[in-house]
């Protein structure tokens, strides 16, 4: 029976092809939309994660209480081995040390004395290790206005606005005057490797990016870090982060040291919790609305599929086939079409979503002021839900459409059939 | 004209099918409009909040004021011109004096900006009326975020420290008489608001201010010491952010429209397949093929008109209700400092609406045209016979 | 009415002994309080201020994660010129600071750079201590800045002290009023409380190890504490001090920073 139906579907393209295309296309759009919405909904979360919060963050307990002030003197000591341990314990995650600092950038004259100076906020990131993801997280390549990324520890990136204001160019040397871990004065010479633009006026005024190794040396912080940021392989996932943070913090449950390591989740920082909940809610709502609409279309398609075969059923009835048999075969066909369409649709949808997730769409050209504080590449995000979010409505709606349109079969009067079939 | 009449008649004839297609398309359209309205409403609200809480219709800045450099505050104050006094009394100008200060949280110094504001002012939403205290104590108000971070409650006394114009240290316990909630983080973060008169005395900057917020965008320009910053200047950053946020909606728009269009496409293909005899008849009766193509295309695109009518019937009241009740939001601020209101009220811009309608009609016409092109290739005799190719 | 107005003369007639005792007492008080308040402060200035001085000092900053120890050598002339070289810890060794008037230059040997600090930056904490650059450099005579009153006599740390109340007579002082416990015999402040204009206690200082160097008594150790700041304050101790030495003028020049 099934083989017969498949044969029919294959041979009679009008019976199969269009409904199949519609189902498949509809399912594909659903999958892509779901992944895309999930992706862009979390994009501002990812932005926060990349720059400030990480998906999770390890710090000392004491630091966590005054986190908004980022006090260097409450840093984790022995950070390097902790990073190694974290990477080993939680496969697929990435852990990086970060030091945020403030200071004065001092531009010298020929005599090595202050020519100009201005305050900066600074980030030190791992810029030089091979395969580092920090450059991408800060989107530094796209943000370069001139010059290049630092290739050595004594090179730094200054914001373009700052560089222009203080008349300092690529290759010029400047001094960073800041505080060490203990509060002593810190002086370090850097060379300008390039200038960047963040797109936020407050930061563009004066910001400096240097390699983490340079910062460790300048601030006397070798093997220590105020914050260790953790990143999942893909986008933020509440459940995974909860598991990791609970597991990690349980290791120190019986430790009363105020400088014990302590992990917080992204949602514990800067009101991020409510943003996470909100974006999940709005994402679910959008997808629900869309799946609803899609179901109507597919149901509609199923209906049309039944309607278009009006005359065929007439002939079959005229030839003496049972109404119920025709109805059954119609539904079987619908199941087949729904299955094949949903499978192909899901596969192709996943394919497109995967491309959108990995490559993304470069939207920096759409923006007049490209900035690293804006995601430059919009990305999709494939989740488990993508596997069924299109598949189920694809199958159910197609079959449902057939079930309803097929009812018409029972209304046909045999006496009228030949009249209808007159050519 | 005949084509139009025919098309409408054909469509109204096929009641259920037409209705289903129009329903799907209208649904997609309503969702689309809602989505755009949500985005616009959100953006608009951020801007309106900023105007209501912070920038008014523009600001006059003391010459050396630089909002990004807290150290500039030391010099950023100028005498308020006496010619502005009447405007200030009438409430059209609100002077604000900013002085750098500090508080201590568990022994750690936190830099703040002590902000003096006229208690009587109504120009900004900052609830300054509660500062009208007659007592010797200096009353103060703070934003809820600042209160939360520093663990300050209503009724608490907080010691603030500052240095007067000569650099002499001064300190005072102020009473927190109100904690206000705002979406505009700049008036909340690290700000303590007290009556401007008190701050002028405390700092020795009598009759001086840092910012004059005005309700008149065409205010008389003072000769020196003050610089006028118009709304465009003050909102530049938020405008950029809004523009960038909008781009994400393009893909969603395309996907949403495509479900509706998929329905039309499907119908068109079916129509042409089912109505070959009809097509043959049209041609036999003297219509050119192109005319028939036009007729079928028209039928397809009229779906979008029906969808619009349908969308108006149920969508308009629905969207209107949402627009008036608003959608509740968690209060938070994202990395860029763009605030999210407690409720978002979708805002439907007429321009966006017209563009959306045009796009929908155009897209419906396009997807109707492509299947119809096949008619051009049909052999009228075969078509008349109903022979399937 | 008459009686009240001439109470003392009345008393003098009726109870001469009591009256005389009273007069003597009042006169005595006047001597202790009124006449010598400025003198006391001048004597304090004589002990603390000098035309020039050369000293080695240590600073112990007690923080949340243990304390830090900093050693330096300072040459100072008047209150407008000073030159400090850091000797310890190794990370700070060779760092030099030159203060002329309101300007401060810092030289760092590791970068071979001299940077200038001015304006608001002078108000920042010096090396994480309870002292700002400004306060560190401040050495104006108290008599130039404050008018003074004696409040009472009191014993603290086992020494008799005058309790002085100082109120600013010039505008540009950091602390508008001070309360100062001055040793009655040695004229060295043993304790100081620094108040804001509105009368809030902001900081206190305690002096220990009062030693005689030449003609003057000098507190060799001072503990500074910002009352609101966490930690146990900053201990500043002078290990060696010489007054009125010859200091080559060239030391107070930017060129000497790089030497």
Short mmCIF file of C-alpha atoms in Angstrom, two decimals, chain B residues 69 71-72 74 100 103-109 111 159 161-173 201-202 204, chain C residues 64 119-121 123-124 132 134-135 170-176 195-203 226-230:
data_model
loop_
_atom_site.label_atom_id
_atom_site.label_comp_id
_atom_site.label_asym_id
_atom_site.label_seq_id
_atom_site.Cartn_x
_atom_site.Cartn_y
_atom_site.Cartn_z
CA UNK B 69 35.01 63.76 32.35
CA UNK B 71 37.11 65.92 36.82
CA UNK B 72 35.94 68.71 34.55
CA UNK B 74 35.69 71.27 39.23
CA UNK B 100 32.01 66.02 42.52
CA UNK B 103 30.41 58.54 49.82
CA UNK B 104 31.82 55.51 51.58
CA UNK B 105 30.38 52.05 51.28
CA UNK B 106 31.84 49.71 53.87
CA UNK B 107 35.01 51.69 53.99
CA UNK B 108 35.43 51.99 50.27
CA UNK B 109 35.32 55.36 48.62
CA UNK B 111 32.80 58.79 43.65
CA UNK B 159 27.47 61.13 54.74
CA UNK B 161 31.92 64.50 51.20
CA UNK B 162 32.98 67.16 48.78
CA UNK B 163 35.41 70.03 48.47
CA UNK B 164 34.24 73.58 48.10
CA UNK B 165 35.50 75.97 45.46
CA UNK B 166 38.67 76.57 47.49
CA UNK B 167 39.39 72.89 47.91
CA UNK B 168 38.38 72.77 51.57
CA UNK B 169 36.98 69.43 52.63
CA UNK B 170 33.43 69.37 53.71
CA UNK B 171 31.06 66.65 54.75
CA UNK B 172 27.45 66.42 55.70
CA UNK B 173 24.86 63.83 56.52
CA UNK B 201 26.05 77.40 49.64
CA UNK B 202 27.92 74.19 50.36
CA UNK B 204 30.52 78.40 47.63
CA UNK C 64 42.76 44.21 53.81
CA UNK C 119 45.02 69.56 39.36
CA UNK C 120 42.53 67.03 40.56
CA UNK C 121 45.05 64.20 40.42
CA UNK C 123 43.82 64.83 45.41
CA UNK C 124 44.16 61.11 44.73
CA UNK C 132 46.73 62.28 49.16
CA UNK C 134 48.48 67.02 48.20
CA UNK C 135 48.54 66.26 51.91
CA UNK C 170 42.72 81.61 54.78
CA UNK C 171 40.47 80.10 52.14
CA UNK C 172 42.60 77.44 50.52
CA UNK C 173 43.01 74.95 53.33
CA UNK C 174 42.00 71.33 53.09
CA UNK C 175 40.54 71.13 56.59
CA UNK C 176 38.53 74.04 57.85
CA UNK C 195 37.16 68.45 60.55
CA UNK C 196 35.13 69.51 57.58
CA UNK C 197 33.68 72.98 57.26
CA UNK C 198 30.40 71.74 58.65
CA UNK C 199 32.13 70.12 61.59
CA UNK C 200 32.30 66.48 60.60
CA UNK C 201 35.33 64.51 61.69
CA UNK C 202 37.13 63.38 58.55
CA UNK C 203 40.55 62.18 59.64
CA UNK C 226 40.53 58.46 57.32
CA UNK C 227 37.56 57.76 59.58
CA UNK C 228 35.38 56.44 56.77
CA UNK C 229 38.01 54.37 55.01
CA UNK C 230 38.42 50.67 55.71
#
